Amino acid sequence: MRIGDLAKRAGCEIVTIRYYEKEGLLPKPARSAGNFRLYGDVHVERLQFIRRCRSLDMTLREIRALLEMRDNPTLDCGEVNVLLDTHLQQVEVRVEALLQLRQHLLALREQCSGARPVQACGILRGLINCNCHVVSAEHSNV
Amino acid sequence: MRIGDLAKRAGCEIVTIRYYEKEGLLPKPARSAGNFRLYGDVHVERLQFIRRCRSLDMTLREIRALLEMRDNPTLDCGEVNVLLDTHLQQVEVRVEALLQLRQHLLALREQCSGARPVQACGILRGLINCNCHVVSAEHSNV
DNA sequence: CTTGACTCTATAGTGACTATAGAGAATTAA
DNA sequence: TTAATTCTCTATAGTCACTATAGAGTCAAG
């Protein structure tokens, strides 16, 4: 199976696969006579695992940790739980921040219905004058 | 006022200020004899505006647009409204995705309480076998 | 034999910063 | 006055998880 087929089976881009290889998440595959990468079912399964974790918004660092555990199946799985709990907690924080952000934007939106000169625009005024403190969502990039 | 004072007043890092200057969001300030940047109240207000928009998770591109409108106060503010509406909609999408993600993680968390060999860990099993489709949150980086 | 689809490597760009190195400027303490 | 500390300067590279591009090589079908 060549890289294009693998990409289709996992629903991701070819470049992403090469990127994962470079990052050490996918093992270096065999090569054809013409230097094409050749994959098997093991790679499909592993890549799907990675993509599933990514769809859960895990970082590659987290996924790397999970893969290592997967590769040592006799270890205790407590760490898996910790990892997931931590991740979940970050998501909770992010949800909270986003909900507040949404409220804030809605309130701001109320302040102008358009068709005025910018000078009188309630939204711009709101952005300039409000002294509320929004929980910033920028760094909780979960 | 030097860059450190400005940073304190706006609650951001010094490097961030220089970055905004490089990106054209803040005008190039006067310089002292020793080549230090010198700021006034105009800069404080403008930087606070930018930071407030950032705390609302707007991109620098969006903020640039708002600043341009602010700098031309006779224009119609319809565009301000459009910009905010668009932004709000993106946030709604992101909230939706995150809530689904959260549900998914919670479900996964249920599947293992720890203290087993990784081989038997319900979470890893869930990650390997589940064929659900999660609305990916990765590209809606609002 | 050529067309087209596929693949290769290497490099640069994205966004919004953050980190670092190595230097000069200004302030404070001895 | 000197020394130490703190602040600032520029320039460059790194972060994350990709995405985009250039230029070349490989392979199957017509």
PDB file of N, CA and C in Angstrom, chain B residues 38-77:
ATOM      1  N   LEU B  38       9.370  55.619  23.047  1.00  0.00           N
ATOM      2  CA  LEU B  38       8.643  56.495  23.960  1.00  0.00           C
ATOM      3  C   LEU B  38       7.168  56.568  23.562  1.00  0.00           C
ATOM      4  N   TYR B  39       6.311  56.270  24.525  1.00  0.00           N
ATOM      5  CA  TYR B  39       4.887  56.195  24.227  1.00  0.00           C
ATOM      6  C   TYR B  39       4.099  57.244  24.991  1.00  0.00           C
ATOM      7  N   GLY B  40       2.897  57.513  24.471  1.00  0.00           N
ATOM      8  CA  GLY B  40       1.974  58.427  25.145  1.00  0.00           C
ATOM      9  C   GLY B  40       0.622  57.767  25.351  1.00  0.00           C
ATOM     10  N   ASP B  41      -0.355  58.552  25.798  1.00  0.00           N
ATOM     11  CA  ASP B  41      -1.671  58.001  26.116  1.00  0.00           C
ATOM     12  C   ASP B  41      -2.361  57.402  24.895  1.00  0.00           C
ATOM     13  N   VAL B  42      -2.093  57.991  23.739  1.00  0.00           N
ATOM     14  CA  VAL B  42      -2.697  57.458  22.516  1.00  0.00           C
ATOM     15  C   VAL B  42      -2.332  55.978  22.359  1.00  0.00           C
ATOM     16  N   HIS B  43      -1.065  55.696  22.605  1.00  0.00           N
ATOM     17  CA  HIS B  43      -0.607  54.321  22.448  1.00  0.00           C
ATOM     18  C   HIS B  43      -1.235  53.403  23.487  1.00  0.00           C
ATOM     19  N   VAL B  44      -1.342  53.884  24.703  1.00  0.00           N
ATOM     20  CA  VAL B  44      -1.972  53.083  25.757  1.00  0.00           C
ATOM     21  C   VAL B  44      -3.376  52.690  25.327  1.00  0.00           C
ATOM     22  N   GLU B  45      -4.109  53.685  24.885  1.00  0.00           N
ATOM     23  CA  GLU B  45      -5.509  53.432  24.523  1.00  0.00           C
ATOM     24  C   GLU B  45      -5.596  52.449  23.358  1.00  0.00           C
ATOM     25  N   ARG B  46      -4.738  52.654  22.368  1.00  0.00           N
ATOM     26  CA  ARG B  46      -4.777  51.790  21.186  1.00  0.00           C
ATOM     27  C   ARG B  46      -4.377  50.353  21.552  1.00  0.00           C
ATOM     28  N   LEU B  47      -3.367  50.234  22.361  1.00  0.00           N
ATOM     29  CA  LEU B  47      -2.923  48.892  22.763  1.00  0.00           C
ATOM     30  C   LEU B  47      -3.990  48.194  23.598  1.00  0.00           C
ATOM     31  N   GLN B  48      -4.635  48.955  24.487  1.00  0.00           N
ATOM     32  CA  GLN B  48      -5.709  48.356  25.279  1.00  0.00           C
ATOM     33  C   GLN B  48      -6.848  47.881  24.375  1.00  0.00           C
ATOM     34  N   PHE B  49      -7.131  48.684  23.367  1.00  0.00           N
ATOM     35  CA  PHE B  49      -8.151  48.281  22.387  1.00  0.00           C
ATOM     36  C   PHE B  49      -7.771  46.947  21.752  1.00  0.00           C
ATOM     37  N   ILE B  50      -6.539  46.862  21.322  1.00  0.00           N
ATOM     38  CA  ILE B  50      -6.067  45.633  20.673  1.00  0.00           C
ATOM     39  C   ILE B  50      -6.161  44.450  21.637  1.00  0.00           C
ATOM     40  N   ARG B  51      -5.699  44.672  22.870  1.00  0.00           N
ATOM     41  CA  ARG B  51      -5.721  43.576  23.836  1.00  0.00           C
ATOM     42  C   ARG B  51      -7.149  43.150  24.166  1.00  0.00           C
ATOM     43  N   ARG B  52      -8.039  44.116  24.216  1.00  0.00           N
ATOM     44  CA  ARG B  52      -9.440  43.781  24.499  1.00  0.00           C
ATOM     45  C   ARG B  52      -9.996  42.923  23.370  1.00  0.00           C
ATOM     46  N   CYS B  53      -9.685  43.309  22.144  1.00  0.00           N
ATOM     47  CA  CYS B  53     -10.134  42.499  21.006  1.00  0.00           C
ATOM     48  C   CYS B  53      -9.509  41.109  21.061  1.00  0.00           C
ATOM     49  N   ARG B  54      -8.244  41.045  21.430  1.00  0.00           N
ATOM     50  CA  ARG B  54      -7.586  39.743  21.523  1.00  0.00           C
ATOM     51  C   ARG B  54      -8.235  38.891  22.611  1.00  0.00           C
ATOM     52  N   SER B  55      -8.636  39.544  23.702  1.00  0.00           N
ATOM     53  CA  SER B  55      -9.283  38.780  24.760  1.00  0.00           C
ATOM     54  C   SER B  55     -10.638  38.256  24.273  1.00  0.00           C
ATOM     55  N   LEU B  56     -11.168  38.862  23.210  1.00  0.00           N
ATOM     56  CA  LEU B  56     -12.378  38.359  22.573  1.00  0.00           C
ATOM     57  C   LEU B  56     -12.007  37.384  21.459  1.00  0.00           C
ATOM     58  N   ASP B  57     -10.747  37.028  21.424  1.00  0.00           N
ATOM     59  CA  ASP B  57     -10.265  35.980  20.528  1.00  0.00           C
ATOM     60  C   ASP B  57     -10.287  36.380  19.061  1.00  0.00           C
ATOM     61  N   MET B  58     -10.305  37.691  18.812  1.00  0.00           N
ATOM     62  CA  MET B  58     -10.256  38.119  17.419  1.00  0.00           C
ATOM     63  C   MET B  58      -8.839  37.940  16.890  1.00  0.00           C
ATOM     64  N   THR B  59      -8.739  37.686  15.605  1.00  0.00           N
ATOM     65  CA  THR B  59      -7.421  37.567  14.999  1.00  0.00           C
ATOM     66  C   THR B  59      -6.841  38.959  14.780  1.00  0.00           C
ATOM     67  N   LEU B  60      -5.552  39.025  14.576  1.00  0.00           N
ATOM     68  CA  LEU B  60      -4.929  40.324  14.303  1.00  0.00           C
ATOM     69  C   LEU B  60      -5.476  40.904  13.000  1.00  0.00           C
ATOM     70  N   ARG B  61      -5.822  40.058  12.068  1.00  0.00           N
ATOM     71  CA  ARG B  61      -6.410  40.533  10.820  1.00  0.00           C
ATOM     72  C   ARG B  61      -7.724  41.272  11.098  1.00  0.00           C
ATOM     73  N   GLU B  62      -8.553  40.660  11.934  1.00  0.00           N
ATOM     74  CA  GLU B  62      -9.833  41.292  12.284  1.00  0.00           C
ATOM     75  C   GLU B  62      -9.594  42.609  13.022  1.00  0.00           C
ATOM     76  N   ILE B  63      -8.638  42.572  13.924  1.00  0.00           N
ATOM     77  CA  ILE B  63      -8.360  43.769  14.713  1.00  0.00           C
ATOM     78  C   ILE B  63      -7.837  44.881  13.819  1.00  0.00           C
ATOM     79  N   ARG B  64      -7.016  44.496  12.870  1.00  0.00           N
ATOM     80  CA  ARG B  64      -6.510  45.482  11.923  1.00  0.00           C
ATOM     81  C   ARG B  64      -7.673  46.175  11.213  1.00  0.00           C
ATOM     82  N   ALA B  65      -8.657  45.362  10.820  1.00  0.00           N
ATOM     83  CA  ALA B  65      -9.821  45.925  10.136  1.00  0.00           C
ATOM     84  C   ALA B  65     -10.564  46.905  11.042  1.00  0.00           C
ATOM     85  N   LEU B  66     -10.751  46.505  12.297  1.00  0.00           N
ATOM     86  CA  LEU B  66     -11.446  47.385  13.241  1.00  0.00           C
ATOM     87  C   LEU B  66     -10.668  48.681  13.447  1.00  0.00           C
ATOM     88  N   LEU B  67      -9.375  48.554  13.552  1.00  0.00           N
ATOM     89  CA  LEU B  67      -8.550  49.750  13.773  1.00  0.00           C
ATOM     90  C   LEU B  67      -8.651  50.702  12.583  1.00  0.00           C
ATOM     91  N   GLU B  68      -8.686  50.125  11.404  1.00  0.00           N
ATOM     92  CA  GLU B  68      -8.837  50.973  10.213  1.00  0.00           C
ATOM     93  C   GLU B  68     -10.140  51.745  10.256  1.00  0.00           C
ATOM     94  N   MET B  69     -11.196  51.067  10.671  1.00  0.00           N
ATOM     95  CA  MET B  69     -12.493  51.750  10.779  1.00  0.00           C
ATOM     96  C   MET B  69     -12.423  52.846  11.832  1.00  0.00           C
ATOM     97  N   ARG B  70     -11.811  52.482  12.943  1.00  0.00           N
ATOM     98  CA  ARG B  70     -11.645  53.469  14.008  1.00  0.00           C
ATOM     99  C   ARG B  70     -10.899  54.702  13.509  1.00  0.00           C
ATOM    100  N   ASP B  71      -9.953  54.464  12.626  1.00  0.00           N
ATOM    101  CA  ASP B  71      -9.142  55.569  12.118  1.00  0.00           C
ATOM    102  C   ASP B  71      -9.875  56.386  11.062  1.00  0.00           C
ATOM    103  N   ASN B  72     -11.009  55.885  10.590  1.00  0.00           N
ATOM    104  CA  ASN B  72     -11.820  56.636   9.633  1.00  0.00           C
ATOM    105  C   ASN B  72     -13.234  56.772  10.167  1.00  0.00           C
ATOM    106  N   PRO B  73     -13.422  57.645  11.124  1.00  0.00           N
ATOM    107  CA  PRO B  73     -14.673  57.636  11.900  1.00  0.00           C
ATOM    108  C   PRO B  73     -15.901  58.113  11.132  1.00  0.00           C
ATOM    109  N   THR B  74     -15.734  58.554   9.900  1.00  0.00           N
ATOM    110  CA  THR B  74     -16.923  58.991   9.162  1.00  0.00           C
ATOM    111  C   THR B  74     -17.535  57.867   8.339  1.00  0.00           C
ATOM    112  N   LEU B  75     -16.849  56.767   8.228  1.00  0.00           N
ATOM    113  CA  LEU B  75     -17.384  55.632   7.471  1.00  0.00           C
ATOM    114  C   LEU B  75     -18.633  55.075   8.145  1.00  0.00           C
ATOM    115  N   ASP B  76     -19.373  54.312   7.383  1.00  0.00           N
ATOM    116  CA  ASP B  76     -20.532  53.621   7.942  1.00  0.00           C
ATOM    117  C   ASP B  76     -20.039  52.434   8.771  1.00  0.00           C
ATOM    118  N   CYS B  77     -20.747  52.145   9.864  1.00  0.00           N
ATOM    119  CA  CYS B  77     -20.258  51.098  10.755  1.00  0.00           C
ATOM    120  C   CYS B  77     -20.856  49.735  10.451  1.00  0.00           C
TER     121      CYS B  77
END
